[in-house]
Amino acid sequence: EGAVDYAFWRSHRYTTVNDDADPDHINWSGFHFSELDNTVERVVLPFVENVTAAGGTPLVNLNYVAFTAQNGAGLPYIHNDAAEYAEMMLATFIHLDSTYGLVPDYLEVILEPDNVAQWTGYTIGNAVVATKTKLAAAGYTPEFIAPSTTNMGGAVPYFDQMATVTGALDAMAELSYHRYGGVSDENLQTIDQRRQTYDLGTAMLEHIGSGHQDLHDDLTLANCSSWQQYTLAGLTTSDNGGAYEGDIGPLKGG
């Protein structure tokens, strides 16, 4: 609405304001979905319509982002509390369902937790357990994707922390990672070992500029069932290898 400038918006966009002190009570005036609605209306609904018209089955992954290092000093953040995170996700599912008839098939717990000081593997595990319970009580049963670390080498340590939280892996569909660091055959093979041990899918869900060799390695060494070349569509004056229209995924059979 033009009430604030870009610098103010950017330093506040990942701060949180609690709707009330009770995570088991949704105060709807404490939630604001305008940015989410804009994305749903301009990207998600056309995607769903086009896939359905082509005879396919659209799958929607709701992905939570919180790069809190961008926040101004002293600004609040509460979503690392499992109960508050679960409440926020329930409010989001109810809003998407009641407004658009849209229910996410997957919940990617947090984008790049190794870039968010408040989150660890334990935090993710506790959030999964609390959110699965709260969503299921309302009739929503998405599968969970995590940890989606920036660094490929961090995926297994975060995952192993998650595994120490009772019930966390019961809801998991995919062990996910990004390719911005720690890239090695050994790390890919370790990710595949966790896939086999816990009977999960694996997913490489972001990297700007990956080519066919990266895709080949992710498929053959980590046995990925989902793979994303950074973006659905991008507006750019030059090709950095990341702005392509159309992701690849999910791929059947790994």
mmCIF file of C-alpha atoms in Angstrom:
data_model
loop_
_atom_site.group_PDB
_atom_site.id
_atom_site.type_symbol
_atom_site.label_atom_id
_atom_site.label_comp_id
_atom_site.label_asym_id
_atom_site.label_seq_id
_atom_site.Cartn_x
_atom_site.Cartn_y
_atom_site.Cartn_z
ATOM 1 C CA GLU A 1 0.000 0.000 0.000
ATOM 2 C CA GLY A 2 3.068 2.274 -0.072
ATOM 3 C CA ALA A 3 3.022 2.862 3.681
ATOM 4 C CA VAL A 4 6.641 1.776 4.168
ATOM 5 C CA ASP A 5 9.739 1.783 2.015
ATOM 6 C CA TYR A 6 11.677 -1.279 0.817
ATOM 7 C CA ALA A 7 14.360 -1.056 3.534
ATOM 8 C CA PHE A 8 11.742 -1.114 6.302
ATOM 9 C CA TRP A 9 9.845 -3.984 4.664
ATOM 10 C CA ARG A 10 12.979 -6.068 4.172
ATOM 11 C CA SER A 11 14.110 -5.713 7.789
ATOM 12 C CA HIS A 12 10.674 -6.776 9.035
ATOM 13 C CA ARG A 13 9.546 -9.421 6.558
ATOM 14 C CA TYR A 14 10.681 -12.416 8.660
ATOM 15 C CA THR A 15 9.705 -11.041 12.043
ATOM 16 C CA THR A 16 6.668 -12.537 13.740
ATOM 17 C CA VAL A 17 3.798 -11.157 15.800
ATOM 18 C CA ASN A 18 1.920 -13.597 17.996
ATOM 19 C CA ASP A 19 -1.827 -13.756 17.374
ATOM 20 C CA ASP A 20 -2.343 -14.390 21.091
ATOM 21 C CA ALA A 21 -0.643 -16.221 23.937
ATOM 22 C CA ASP A 22 -2.503 -19.514 23.352
ATOM 23 C CA PRO A 23 -1.147 -21.693 20.513
ATOM 24 C CA ASP A 24 -4.345 -23.769 20.678
ATOM 25 C CA HIS A 25 -6.517 -20.748 19.821
ATOM 26 C CA ILE A 26 -6.331 -19.036 16.432
ATOM 27 C CA ASN A 27 -7.000 -15.299 16.588
ATOM 28 C CA TRP A 28 -7.582 -14.657 12.882
ATOM 29 C CA SER A 29 -6.912 -10.938 13.183
ATOM 30 C CA GLY A 30 -3.336 -11.882 14.064
ATOM 31 C CA PHE A 31 -2.619 -13.501 10.683
ATOM 32 C CA HIS A 32 -2.010 -11.712 7.381
ATOM 33 C CA PHE A 33 -2.011 -13.746 4.171
ATOM 34 C CA SER A 34 -1.784 -11.103 1.438
ATOM 35 C CA GLU A 35 1.628 -12.172 0.093
ATOM 36 C CA LEU A 36 0.668 -15.846 0.198
ATOM 37 C CA ASP A 37 -2.606 -15.074 -1.584
ATOM 38 C CA ASN A 38 -0.774 -13.154 -4.296
ATOM 39 C CA THR A 39 1.494 -16.148 -4.958
ATOM 40 C CA VAL A 40 -1.395 -18.603 -4.937
ATOM 41 C CA GLU A 41 -3.496 -16.547 -7.332
ATOM 42 C CA ARG A 42 -0.720 -15.664 -9.779
ATOM 43 C CA VAL A 43 1.299 -18.907 -9.768
ATOM 44 C CA VAL A 44 -0.206 -21.860 -7.921
ATOM 45 C CA LEU A 45 -3.793 -21.830 -9.175
ATOM 46 C CA PRO A 46 -2.772 -21.433 -12.846
ATOM 47 C CA PHE A 47 -0.272 -24.266 -12.342
ATOM 48 C CA VAL A 48 -2.940 -26.507 -10.830
ATOM 49 C CA GLU A 49 -5.389 -25.641 -13.616
ATOM 50 C CA ASN A 50 -2.867 -26.301 -16.392
ATOM 51 C CA VAL A 51 -1.664 -29.604 -14.960
ATOM 52 C CA THR A 52 -5.219 -30.796 -14.400
ATOM 53 C CA ALA A 53 -6.261 -29.779 -17.918
ATOM 54 C CA ALA A 54 -3.333 -31.788 -19.300
ATOM 55 C CA GLY A 55 -4.548 -34.869 -17.449
ATOM 56 C CA GLY A 56 -1.911 -34.732 -14.728
ATOM 57 C CA THR A 57 -2.136 -34.657 -10.951
ATOM 58 C CA PRO A 58 -0.801 -31.406 -9.477
ATOM 59 C CA LEU A 59 1.179 -31.738 -6.245
ATOM 60 C CA VAL A 60 1.624 -28.673 -4.052
ATOM 61 C CA ASN A 61 4.451 -28.222 -1.550
ATOM 62 C CA LEU A 62 4.048 -25.479 1.062
ATOM 63 C CA ASN A 63 7.533 -24.195 1.925
ATOM 64 C CA TYR A 64 8.210 -22.061 5.014
ATOM 65 C CA VAL A 65 10.979 -19.434 4.833
ATOM 66 C CA ALA A 66 12.517 -17.407 7.684
ATOM 67 C CA PHE A 67 15.889 -15.790 6.986
ATOM 68 C CA THR A 68 15.894 -14.095 10.370
ATOM 69 C CA ALA A 69 19.428 -12.693 9.966
ATOM 70 C CA GLN A 70 17.799 -10.073 7.739
ATOM 71 C CA ASN A 71 15.625 -8.869 10.632
ATOM 72 C CA GLY A 72 16.336 -5.636 12.411
ATOM 73 C CA ALA A 73 17.937 -5.919 15.858
ATOM 74 C CA GLY A 74 15.539 -6.827 18.631
ATOM 75 C CA LEU A 75 12.615 -7.703 16.393
ATOM 76 C CA PRO A 76 10.614 -10.744 17.562
ATOM 77 C CA TYR A 77 10.605 -14.291 16.193
ATOM 78 C CA ILE A 78 8.460 -17.086 17.670
ATOM 79 C CA HIS A 79 8.166 -19.836 15.063
ATOM 80 C CA ASN A 80 11.066 -21.836 16.490
ATOM 81 C CA ASP A 81 8.570 -22.730 19.238
ATOM 82 C CA ALA A 82 6.979 -25.975 18.002
ATOM 83 C CA ALA A 83 3.490 -25.144 19.284
ATOM 84 C CA GLU A 84 3.495 -21.692 17.691
ATOM 85 C CA TYR A 85 4.825 -23.080 14.393
ATOM 86 C CA ALA A 86 2.098 -25.738 14.382
ATOM 87 C CA GLU A 87 -0.581 -23.127 15.030
ATOM 88 C CA MET A 88 0.703 -20.962 12.183
ATOM 89 C CA MET A 89 0.675 -23.941 9.815
ATOM 90 C CA LEU A 90 -2.850 -24.917 10.834
ATOM 91 C CA ALA A 91 -4.026 -21.351 10.217
ATOM 92 C CA THR A 92 -2.348 -21.424 6.800
ATOM 93 C CA PHE A 93 -3.918 -24.753 5.806
ATOM 94 C CA ILE A 94 -7.364 -23.594 6.925
ATOM 95 C CA HIS A 95 -6.955 -20.335 5.015
ATOM 96 C CA LEU A 96 -5.821 -22.041 1.791
ATOM 97 C CA ASP A 97 -8.574 -24.642 2.038
ATOM 98 C CA SER A 98 -11.426 -22.247 2.867
ATOM 99 C CA THR A 99 -10.342 -19.532 0.430
ATOM 100 C CA TYR A 100 -9.164 -21.555 -2.579
ATOM 101 C CA GLY A 101 -10.087 -25.177 -1.918
ATOM 102 C CA LEU A 102 -6.333 -25.770 -1.961
ATOM 103 C CA VAL A 103 -4.751 -28.239 0.470
ATOM 104 C CA PRO A 104 -0.961 -28.706 0.228
ATOM 105 C CA ASP A 105 0.184 -32.264 -0.372
ATOM 106 C CA TYR A 106 3.562 -31.624 1.258
ATOM 107 C CA LEU A 107 4.973 -29.348 3.917
ATOM 108 C CA GLU A 108 8.647 -28.425 3.553
ATOM 109 C CA VAL A 109 9.284 -27.553 7.180
ATOM 110 C CA ILE A 110 11.813 -24.745 6.690
ATOM 111 C CA LEU A 111 13.953 -23.522 3.830
ATOM 112 C CA GLU A 112 17.702 -23.719 4.563
ATOM 113 C CA PRO A 113 17.698 -24.017 8.371
ATOM 114 C CA ASP A 114 21.486 -23.704 8.379
ATOM 115 C CA ASN A 115 20.835 -20.051 7.467
ATOM 116 C CA VAL A 116 18.469 -19.561 10.421
ATOM 117 C CA ALA A 117 20.154 -19.311 13.822
ATOM 118 C CA GLN A 118 16.990 -20.247 15.732
ATOM 119 C CA TRP A 119 16.579 -23.629 13.985
ATOM 120 C CA THR A 120 18.397 -26.949 14.439
ATOM 121 C CA GLY A 121 17.589 -30.528 13.560
ATOM 122 C CA TYR A 122 15.949 -30.819 16.976
ATOM 123 C CA THR A 123 13.804 -27.765 16.246
ATOM 124 C CA ILE A 124 12.699 -29.298 12.955
ATOM 125 C CA GLY A 125 11.882 -32.635 14.584
ATOM 126 C CA ASN A 126 9.779 -31.025 17.299
ATOM 127 C CA ALA A 127 8.004 -28.852 14.733
ATOM 128 C CA VAL A 128 7.165 -31.916 12.630
ATOM 129 C CA VAL A 129 5.662 -33.802 15.580
ATOM 130 C CA ALA A 130 3.608 -30.844 16.830
ATOM 131 C CA THR A 131 2.422 -29.862 13.355
ATOM 132 C CA LYS A 132 1.494 -33.372 12.266
ATOM 133 C CA THR A 133 -0.658 -33.766 15.383
ATOM 134 C CA LYS A 134 -2.388 -30.401 15.062
ATOM 135 C CA LEU A 135 -3.031 -30.718 11.319
ATOM 136 C CA ALA A 136 -4.304 -34.301 11.631
ATOM 137 C CA ALA A 137 -6.800 -33.221 14.300
ATOM 138 C CA ALA A 138 -8.246 -30.817 11.712
ATOM 139 C CA GLY A 139 -8.285 -33.458 8.973
ATOM 140 C CA TYR A 140 -5.086 -32.449 7.140
ATOM 141 C CA THR A 141 -2.430 -35.089 6.504
ATOM 142 C CA PRO A 142 0.434 -33.691 4.395
ATOM 143 C CA GLU A 143 3.725 -35.487 4.113
ATOM 144 C CA PHE A 144 6.758 -33.656 5.471
ATOM 145 C CA ILE A 145 9.994 -32.701 3.698
ATOM 146 C CA ALA A 146 13.217 -31.708 5.517
ATOM 147 C CA PRO A 147 15.848 -30.522 6.258
ATOM 148 C CA SER A 148 16.543 -28.691 2.926
ATOM 149 C CA THR A 149 19.887 -27.396 4.160
ATOM 150 C CA THR A 150 21.850 -24.953 2.010
ATOM 151 C CA ASN A 151 24.900 -27.176 2.389
ATOM 152 C CA MET A 152 24.556 -30.730 1.097
ATOM 153 C CA GLY A 153 26.975 -31.900 3.776
ATOM 154 C CA GLY A 154 24.693 -30.547 6.488
ATOM 155 C CA ALA A 155 21.643 -32.525 5.426
ATOM 156 C CA VAL A 156 22.535 -35.744 7.233
ATOM 157 C CA PRO A 157 23.644 -34.107 10.533
ATOM 158 C CA TYR A 158 20.390 -32.141 10.638
ATOM 159 C CA PHE A 159 18.428 -35.269 9.699
ATOM 160 C CA ASP A 160 20.151 -37.327 12.375
ATOM 161 C CA GLN A 161 19.193 -34.705 14.981
ATOM 162 C CA MET A 162 15.603 -34.871 13.730
ATOM 163 C CA ALA A 163 15.660 -38.643 14.141
ATOM 164 C CA THR A 164 16.279 -38.290 17.887
ATOM 165 C CA VAL A 165 12.852 -36.656 18.313
ATOM 166 C CA THR A 166 10.306 -39.397 18.892
ATOM 167 C CA GLY A 167 7.769 -39.542 16.075
ATOM 168 C CA ALA A 168 9.510 -37.058 13.794
ATOM 169 C CA LEU A 169 10.415 -39.508 11.054
ATOM 170 C CA ASP A 170 6.967 -41.127 11.020
ATOM 171 C CA ALA A 171 5.636 -38.133 9.083
ATOM 172 C CA MET A 172 8.581 -37.729 6.731
ATOM 173 C CA ALA A 173 8.292 -38.272 2.972
ATOM 174 C CA GLU A 174 11.652 -36.991 1.747
ATOM 175 C CA LEU A 175 15.121 -36.175 3.034
ATOM 176 C CA SER A 176 15.896 -32.962 1.152
ATOM 177 C CA TYR A 177 19.003 -30.886 0.503
ATOM 178 C CA HIS A 178 20.348 -28.019 -1.595
ATOM 179 C CA ARG A 179 23.627 -27.882 -3.541
ATOM 180 C CA TYR A 180 25.237 -24.600 -2.421
ATOM 181 C CA GLY A 181 28.070 -26.239 -0.481
ATOM 182 C CA GLY A 182 29.426 -29.563 0.709
ATOM 183 C CA VAL A 183 28.945 -31.166 -2.693
ATOM 184 C CA SER A 184 30.640 -34.561 -2.928
ATOM 185 C CA ASP A 185 29.951 -38.102 -4.014
ATOM 186 C CA GLU A 186 30.463 -39.204 -0.422
ATOM 187 C CA ASN A 187 27.739 -36.869 0.871
ATOM 188 C CA LEU A 188 25.347 -38.007 -1.843
ATOM 189 C CA GLN A 189 25.983 -41.647 -0.938
ATOM 190 C CA THR A 190 25.456 -40.921 2.781
ATOM 191 C CA ILE A 191 22.123 -39.297 1.952
ATOM 192 C CA ASP A 192 21.200 -42.430 0.002
ATOM 193 C CA GLN A 193 22.147 -44.587 2.994
ATOM 194 C CA ARG A 194 19.668 -42.668 5.153
ATOM 195 C CA ARG A 195 17.072 -43.117 2.396
ATOM 196 C CA GLN A 196 17.484 -46.866 2.565
ATOM 197 C CA THR A 197 17.626 -47.064 6.364
ATOM 198 C CA TYR A 198 14.452 -45.042 6.906
ATOM 199 C CA ASP A 199 12.572 -45.930 3.695
ATOM 200 C CA LEU A 200 12.309 -42.324 2.517
ATOM 201 C CA GLY A 201 12.489 -40.439 -0.715
ATOM 202 C CA THR A 202 15.385 -38.064 -1.316
ATOM 203 C CA ALA A 203 15.131 -34.653 -2.952
ATOM 204 C CA MET A 204 17.497 -32.011 -4.301
ATOM 205 C CA LEU A 205 15.236 -28.982 -4.051
ATOM 206 C CA GLU A 206 17.312 -25.954 -5.004
ATOM 207 C CA HIS A 207 20.419 -24.976 -6.869
ATOM 208 C CA ILE A 208 20.986 -22.078 -9.230
ATOM 209 C CA GLY A 209 22.633 -23.282 -12.408
ATOM 210 C CA SER A 210 22.717 -27.055 -12.049
ATOM 211 C CA GLY A 211 23.198 -28.847 -15.344
ATOM 212 C CA HIS A 212 22.719 -32.386 -16.543
ATOM 213 C CA GLN A 213 25.763 -33.706 -14.647
ATOM 214 C CA ASP A 214 24.344 -32.573 -11.298
ATOM 215 C CA LEU A 215 20.998 -34.123 -12.192
ATOM 216 C CA HIS A 216 22.755 -37.364 -13.129
ATOM 217 C CA ASP A 217 24.706 -37.458 -9.850
ATOM 218 C CA ASP A 218 21.653 -36.675 -7.728
ATOM 219 C CA LEU A 219 19.663 -39.416 -9.437
ATOM 220 C CA THR A 220 22.334 -42.104 -9.415
ATOM 221 C CA LEU A 221 24.176 -41.435 -6.126
ATOM 222 C CA ALA A 222 21.455 -40.005 -3.866
ATOM 223 C CA ASN A 223 18.614 -41.749 -5.728
ATOM 224 C CA CYS A 224 16.527 -38.574 -5.750
ATOM 225 C CA SER A 225 12.827 -38.838 -6.470
ATOM 226 C CA SER A 226 12.418 -35.039 -6.759
ATOM 227 C CA TRP A 227 14.768 -32.483 -8.321
ATOM 228 C CA GLN A 228 14.412 -28.732 -8.757
ATOM 229 C CA GLN A 229 16.483 -26.439 -10.910
ATOM 230 C CA TYR A 230 15.973 -23.388 -8.710
ATOM 231 C CA THR A 231 12.884 -21.704 -10.116
ATOM 232 C CA LEU A 232 9.594 -22.115 -11.931
ATOM 233 C CA ALA A 233 10.190 -19.004 -14.011
ATOM 234 C CA GLY A 234 12.568 -16.081 -13.799
ATOM 235 C CA LEU A 235 12.923 -12.629 -15.325
ATOM 236 C CA THR A 236 16.570 -11.934 -16.019
ATOM 237 C CA THR A 237 18.706 -10.156 -18.567
ATOM 238 C CA SER A 238 21.277 -12.933 -18.579
ATOM 239 C CA ASP A 239 21.169 -16.711 -18.269
ATOM 240 C CA ASN A 240 22.812 -17.879 -15.033
ATOM 241 C CA GLY A 241 21.541 -21.415 -15.542
ATOM 242 C CA GLY A 242 18.846 -20.948 -12.913
ATOM 243 C CA ALA A 243 15.941 -19.238 -14.660
ATOM 244 C CA TYR A 244 14.038 -21.901 -16.534
ATOM 245 C CA GLU A 245 10.327 -22.320 -16.987
ATOM 246 C CA GLY A 246 9.405 -25.703 -15.579
ATOM 247 C CA ASP A 247 10.944 -27.756 -12.794
ATOM 248 C CA ILE A 248 11.672 -31.463 -13.068
ATOM 249 C CA GLY A 249 9.850 -33.467 -10.428
ATOM 250 C CA PRO A 250 8.673 -35.589 -8.954
ATOM 251 C CA LEU A 251 10.550 -38.232 -10.909
ATOM 252 C CA LYS A 252 9.332 -41.787 -10.535
ATOM 253 C CA GLY A 253 11.723 -44.553 -9.582
ATOM 254 C CA GLY A 254 14.734 -42.475 -8.512
#
